Amino acid sequence: MKIEDLPKTIPIFPLSNFIIFPKTTVPLNIFELRYIDMVNDSMKSDKLIGMIQPLSLNNINQTNPSLHQVGCLGKIISFKETKNEQYLIELEGIIRFEIVNEVKSEKKYRECKINFNRFHHDLSNNKEQLKFSDLELIFRDLKILFEKRGFIINWKELEKQSLDETINALAMASPFTLEEKQVLLEAENLNIRKNKIADILSTYTYDVFDNTTLQ
């Protein structure tokens, strides 16, 4: 997509502890009525939805929780209706955005005016160059953390992907907090995101890593 083709107002889907990055895809089960309406409207137009996190876990049960400023625009690339009238969709990340302000409307779901000024480079097809040797320590500590938290990751399949896909997939699936995931989403580029993951891992207690000191 070209920057000039992007919408200035988008439907917003607040989802706690969930992030999506440009050039990654995620499956979503849509069951809440207002978000079924949102998907219906999106499928009739540009198939675009803005994914964003609420500001804290304290307000996720509110109807209209306060939101972080930065989210990611996603496009519906797969759609299926289930027997119980829910939707299974696959969303592909396009570009990150910043909220300008929320738009008042009669719709059940929320809409926001947004801009993409900080994130034009998300539309580039260039691959960021990192070596797996740069990530060996991070991968080791992530594996330990994932296993301790009961997360199952197919590491062999991950290693078949490009490094940017791998890092972003791990960031999305990680058992990090809402705020930590937001830091990763807002990281300007892949190298900064890699370093942020290392920084976050270094804050976890020794007990998580069987008293192994992180360097």
mmCIF file of C-alpha atoms in Angstrom:
data_model
loop_
_atom_site.group_PDB
_atom_site.id
_atom_site.type_symbol
_atom_site.label_atom_id
_atom_site.label_comp_id
_atom_site.label_asym_id
_atom_site.label_seq_id
_atom_site.Cartn_x
_atom_site.Cartn_y
_atom_site.Cartn_z
ATOM 1 C CA MET A 1 0.000 0.000 0.000
ATOM 2 C CA LYS A 2 1.054 3.600 -0.610
ATOM 3 C CA ILE A 3 0.941 6.139 2.196
ATOM 4 C CA GLU A 4 -1.529 8.277 0.239
ATOM 5 C CA ASP A 5 -3.925 5.321 -0.008
ATOM 6 C CA LEU A 6 -4.190 4.902 3.766
ATOM 7 C CA PRO A 7 -7.336 6.055 5.608
ATOM 8 C CA LYS A 8 -7.285 8.995 8.006
ATOM 9 C CA THR A 9 -10.007 7.481 10.222
ATOM 10 C CA ILE A 10 -10.143 3.794 11.155
ATOM 11 C CA PRO A 11 -12.145 1.401 13.356
ATOM 12 C CA ILE A 12 -10.261 0.588 16.550
ATOM 13 C CA PHE A 13 -10.047 -2.844 18.181
ATOM 14 C CA PRO A 14 -8.572 -2.521 21.718
ATOM 15 C CA LEU A 15 -7.049 -5.817 22.816
ATOM 16 C CA SER A 16 -4.974 -6.193 25.971
ATOM 17 C CA ASN A 17 -1.545 -7.867 25.866
ATOM 18 C CA PHE A 18 -1.818 -8.200 22.112
ATOM 19 C CA ILE A 19 0.296 -6.509 19.464
ATOM 20 C CA ILE A 20 0.736 -6.999 15.749
ATOM 21 C CA PHE A 21 3.653 -5.724 13.682
ATOM 22 C CA PRO A 22 3.834 -4.712 10.035
ATOM 23 C CA LYS A 23 4.498 -7.681 7.732
ATOM 24 C CA THR A 24 3.247 -10.221 10.302
ATOM 25 C CA THR A 25 -0.074 -12.067 10.392
ATOM 26 C CA VAL A 26 -2.219 -13.220 13.309
ATOM 27 C CA PRO A 27 -5.492 -15.175 13.628
ATOM 28 C CA LEU A 28 -8.361 -13.616 15.599
ATOM 29 C CA ASN A 29 -11.629 -15.068 16.870
ATOM 30 C CA ILE A 30 -14.295 -12.339 16.723
ATOM 31 C CA PHE A 31 -17.280 -13.026 18.971
ATOM 32 C CA GLU A 32 -18.306 -9.760 20.649
ATOM 33 C CA LEU A 33 -21.272 -8.165 18.819
ATOM 34 C CA ARG A 34 -19.718 -4.722 18.371
ATOM 35 C CA TYR A 35 -16.611 -6.219 16.819
ATOM 36 C CA ILE A 36 -18.688 -8.475 14.588
ATOM 37 C CA ASP A 37 -20.286 -5.234 13.364
ATOM 38 C CA MET A 38 -16.802 -3.770 12.933
ATOM 39 C CA VAL A 39 -15.629 -6.708 10.813
ATOM 40 C CA ASN A 40 -18.827 -6.609 8.735
ATOM 41 C CA ASP A 41 -18.304 -2.917 7.976
ATOM 42 C CA SER A 42 -14.618 -3.427 7.285
ATOM 43 C CA MET A 43 -15.277 -6.289 4.856
ATOM 44 C CA LYS A 44 -17.633 -4.014 2.919
ATOM 45 C CA SER A 45 -14.982 -1.306 2.523
ATOM 46 C CA ASP A 46 -11.177 -1.482 2.768
ATOM 47 C CA LYS A 47 -10.841 -4.487 5.151
ATOM 48 C CA LEU A 48 -8.696 -2.370 7.503
ATOM 49 C CA ILE A 49 -8.788 -2.469 11.322
ATOM 50 C CA GLY A 50 -6.598 -0.698 13.869
ATOM 51 C CA MET A 51 -5.241 -2.938 16.621
ATOM 52 C CA ILE A 52 -4.242 -1.140 19.825
ATOM 53 C CA GLN A 53 -3.727 -1.894 23.514
ATOM 54 C CA PRO A 54 -5.654 -0.301 26.396
ATOM 55 C CA LEU A 55 -3.467 1.763 28.706
ATOM 56 C CA SER A 56 -3.563 -0.685 31.606
ATOM 57 C CA LEU A 57 -5.107 -3.924 32.816
ATOM 58 C CA ASN A 58 -7.185 -1.889 35.266
ATOM 59 C CA ASN A 59 -9.513 -0.598 32.586
ATOM 60 C CA ILE A 60 -9.812 -3.485 30.111
ATOM 61 C CA ASN A 61 -13.289 -4.364 31.407
ATOM 62 C CA GLN A 62 -14.560 -0.853 30.745
ATOM 63 C CA THR A 63 -16.682 -0.240 27.663
ATOM 64 C CA ASN A 64 -14.327 2.452 26.389
ATOM 65 C CA PRO A 65 -10.937 2.036 28.082
ATOM 66 C CA SER A 66 -8.216 4.639 27.665
ATOM 67 C CA LEU A 67 -5.837 3.664 24.871
ATOM 68 C CA HIS A 68 -2.149 3.800 24.121
ATOM 69 C CA GLN A 69 -1.239 6.322 21.446
ATOM 70 C CA VAL A 70 0.453 3.841 19.093
ATOM 71 C CA GLY A 71 -1.134 0.828 17.416
ATOM 72 C CA CYS A 72 -0.861 -1.067 14.133
ATOM 73 C CA LEU A 73 -3.174 -0.997 11.142
ATOM 74 C CA GLY A 74 -4.094 -4.468 9.929
ATOM 75 C CA LYS A 75 -5.839 -5.784 6.834
ATOM 76 C CA ILE A 76 -8.207 -8.762 6.863
ATOM 77 C CA ILE A 77 -6.689 -11.309 4.470
ATOM 78 C CA SER A 78 -8.791 -14.301 5.504
ATOM 79 C CA PHE A 79 -12.407 -14.477 6.702
ATOM 80 C CA LYS A 80 -14.578 -17.384 7.853
ATOM 81 C CA GLU A 81 -17.922 -17.480 9.636
ATOM 82 C CA THR A 82 -18.381 -20.277 12.192
ATOM 83 C CA LYS A 83 -21.520 -22.255 12.972
ATOM 84 C CA ASN A 84 -22.122 -20.215 16.140
ATOM 85 C CA GLU A 85 -22.097 -16.970 14.108
ATOM 86 C CA GLN A 86 -18.635 -15.914 15.182
ATOM 87 C CA TYR A 87 -15.865 -14.892 12.791
ATOM 88 C CA LEU A 88 -12.390 -16.317 12.329
ATOM 89 C CA ILE A 89 -10.175 -13.812 10.578
ATOM 90 C CA GLU A 90 -6.502 -13.484 9.763
ATOM 91 C CA LEU A 91 -5.059 -10.007 10.042
ATOM 92 C CA GLU A 92 -1.900 -8.821 8.299
ATOM 93 C CA GLY A 93 -0.007 -5.894 9.838
ATOM 94 C CA ILE A 94 0.462 -2.974 7.427
ATOM 95 C CA ILE A 95 1.826 0.091 9.255
ATOM 96 C CA ARG A 96 1.900 1.503 12.775
ATOM 97 C CA PHE A 97 -0.095 4.628 13.582
ATOM 98 C CA GLU A 98 -0.616 7.273 16.247
ATOM 99 C CA ILE A 99 -4.042 8.308 17.469
ATOM 100 C CA VAL A 100 -4.898 11.966 16.860
ATOM 101 C CA ASN A 101 -8.318 11.891 18.498
ATOM 102 C CA GLU A 102 -11.372 9.682 18.876
ATOM 103 C CA VAL A 103 -14.279 10.276 16.508
ATOM 104 C CA LYS A 104 -17.848 10.390 17.803
ATOM 105 C CA SER A 105 -20.259 8.174 15.890
ATOM 106 C CA GLU A 106 -23.402 6.089 16.271
ATOM 107 C CA LYS A 107 -21.487 2.871 15.680
ATOM 108 C CA LYS A 108 -21.119 0.305 18.455
ATOM 109 C CA TYR A 109 -17.360 0.147 18.005
ATOM 110 C CA ARG A 110 -14.855 2.978 18.334
ATOM 111 C CA GLU A 111 -13.249 4.984 15.548
ATOM 112 C CA CYS A 112 -10.207 7.232 15.696
ATOM 113 C CA LYS A 113 -8.543 9.798 13.505
ATOM 114 C CA ILE A 114 -4.915 8.724 13.070
ATOM 115 C CA ASN A 115 -1.646 9.657 11.404
ATOM 116 C CA PHE A 116 1.302 7.629 10.131
ATOM 117 C CA ASN A 117 3.947 10.370 10.245
ATOM 118 C CA ARG A 118 6.451 8.463 12.402
ATOM 119 C CA PHE A 119 6.076 5.144 10.622
ATOM 120 C CA HIS A 120 6.319 5.649 6.836
ATOM 121 C CA HIS A 121 9.277 3.224 6.780
ATOM 122 C CA ASP A 122 6.947 0.364 7.834
ATOM 123 C CA LEU A 123 5.754 0.237 4.211
ATOM 124 C CA SER A 124 9.275 -0.427 2.905
ATOM 125 C CA ASN A 125 10.018 -3.887 1.523
ATOM 126 C CA ASN A 126 13.629 -3.760 2.703
ATOM 127 C CA LYS A 127 14.704 -6.546 5.058
ATOM 128 C CA GLU A 128 16.655 -5.465 8.121
ATOM 129 C CA GLN A 129 19.935 -7.312 8.417
ATOM 130 C CA LEU A 130 20.756 -9.139 11.633
ATOM 131 C CA LYS A 131 22.605 -12.376 12.243
ATOM 132 C CA PHE A 132 21.284 -15.241 14.314
ATOM 133 C CA SER A 133 24.576 -15.107 16.213
ATOM 134 C CA ASP A 134 23.451 -11.668 17.437
ATOM 135 C CA LEU A 135 20.377 -13.266 18.960
ATOM 136 C CA GLU A 136 21.710 -16.467 20.524
ATOM 137 C CA LEU A 137 21.638 -15.155 24.110
ATOM 138 C CA ILE A 138 18.207 -13.588 23.645
ATOM 139 C CA PHE A 139 16.817 -16.795 22.145
ATOM 140 C CA ARG A 140 18.283 -18.868 24.984
ATOM 141 C CA ASP A 141 16.721 -16.683 27.656
ATOM 142 C CA LEU A 142 13.427 -16.392 25.783
ATOM 143 C CA LYS A 143 13.230 -20.177 25.507
ATOM 144 C CA ILE A 144 13.722 -20.495 29.273
ATOM 145 C CA LEU A 145 11.100 -17.820 29.978
ATOM 146 C CA PHE A 146 8.567 -19.322 27.553
ATOM 147 C CA GLU A 147 9.013 -22.784 29.081
ATOM 148 C CA LYS A 148 8.693 -21.448 32.644
ATOM 149 C CA ARG A 149 5.433 -19.698 31.720
ATOM 150 C CA GLY A 150 4.039 -22.773 29.946
ATOM 151 C CA PHE A 151 4.251 -21.311 26.450
ATOM 152 C CA ILE A 152 4.908 -23.734 23.586
ATOM 153 C CA ILE A 153 6.885 -22.392 20.637
ATOM 154 C CA ASN A 154 8.004 -24.290 17.529
ATOM 155 C CA TRP A 155 11.554 -22.941 17.536
ATOM 156 C CA LYS A 156 12.694 -24.938 14.491
ATOM 157 C CA GLU A 157 9.953 -23.366 12.396
ATOM 158 C CA LEU A 158 10.849 -19.920 13.705
ATOM 159 C CA GLU A 159 14.452 -20.354 12.615
ATOM 160 C CA LYS A 160 13.263 -20.931 9.037
ATOM 161 C CA GLN A 161 11.820 -17.414 8.915
ATOM 162 C CA SER A 162 13.669 -14.186 8.250
ATOM 163 C CA LEU A 163 15.092 -12.531 11.352
ATOM 164 C CA ASP A 164 12.632 -9.656 11.335
ATOM 165 C CA GLU A 165 9.726 -12.111 11.136
ATOM 166 C CA THR A 166 11.250 -14.181 13.945
ATOM 167 C CA ILE A 167 11.852 -11.263 16.311
ATOM 168 C CA ASN A 168 8.404 -9.809 15.699
ATOM 169 C CA ALA A 169 6.724 -13.200 16.135
ATOM 170 C CA LEU A 170 8.501 -13.701 19.468
ATOM 171 C CA ALA A 171 7.605 -10.181 20.590
ATOM 172 C CA MET A 172 3.927 -10.803 19.780
ATOM 173 C CA ALA A 173 3.815 -14.215 21.466
ATOM 174 C CA SER A 174 5.979 -13.355 24.466
ATOM 175 C CA PRO A 175 4.671 -13.572 28.059
ATOM 176 C CA PHE A 176 5.680 -9.950 28.618
ATOM 177 C CA THR A 177 3.424 -7.378 30.265
ATOM 178 C CA LEU A 178 1.119 -5.021 28.399
ATOM 179 C CA GLU A 179 3.533 -2.138 28.927
ATOM 180 C CA GLU A 180 6.558 -4.182 27.823
ATOM 181 C CA LYS A 181 4.824 -5.243 24.624
ATOM 182 C CA GLN A 182 3.933 -1.619 23.940
ATOM 183 C CA VAL A 183 7.616 -0.677 24.243
ATOM 184 C CA LEU A 184 8.440 -3.316 21.624
ATOM 185 C CA LEU A 185 5.708 -2.091 19.302
ATOM 186 C CA GLU A 186 6.954 1.488 19.476
ATOM 187 C CA ALA A 187 10.629 0.569 18.890
ATOM 188 C CA GLU A 188 11.711 2.414 15.757
ATOM 189 C CA ASN A 189 13.461 -0.496 14.020
ATOM 190 C CA LEU A 190 14.356 -4.154 14.360
ATOM 191 C CA ASN A 191 17.751 -3.613 15.965
ATOM 192 C CA ILE A 192 16.233 -1.377 18.658
ATOM 193 C CA ARG A 193 13.451 -3.935 19.179
ATOM 194 C CA LYS A 194 16.063 -6.688 19.620
ATOM 195 C CA ASN A 195 17.851 -4.599 22.260
ATOM 196 C CA LYS A 196 14.553 -3.795 23.998
ATOM 197 C CA ILE A 197 13.785 -7.519 24.256
ATOM 198 C CA ALA A 198 17.196 -8.045 25.862
ATOM 199 C CA ASP A 199 16.535 -5.155 28.272
ATOM 200 C CA ILE A 200 13.150 -6.573 29.265
ATOM 201 C CA LEU A 201 14.603 -10.033 29.822
ATOM 202 C CA SER A 202 17.294 -8.553 32.072
ATOM 203 C CA THR A 203 14.603 -7.210 34.429
ATOM 204 C CA TYR A 204 13.148 -10.634 35.212
ATOM 205 C CA THR A 205 14.154 -12.237 38.481
ATOM 206 C CA TYR A 206 16.880 -14.838 38.730
ATOM 207 C CA ASP A 207 14.311 -17.436 39.785
ATOM 208 C CA VAL A 208 12.702 -17.335 36.347
ATOM 209 C CA PHE A 209 15.997 -18.388 34.842
ATOM 210 C CA ASP A 210 17.025 -20.965 37.469
ATOM 211 C CA ASN A 211 19.346 -18.371 39.044
ATOM 212 C CA THR A 212 21.198 -17.845 35.775
ATOM 213 C CA THR A 213 22.499 -14.306 35.524
ATOM 214 C CA LEU A 214 21.564 -12.463 32.354
ATOM 215 C CA GLN A 215 24.348 -10.547 30.612
#
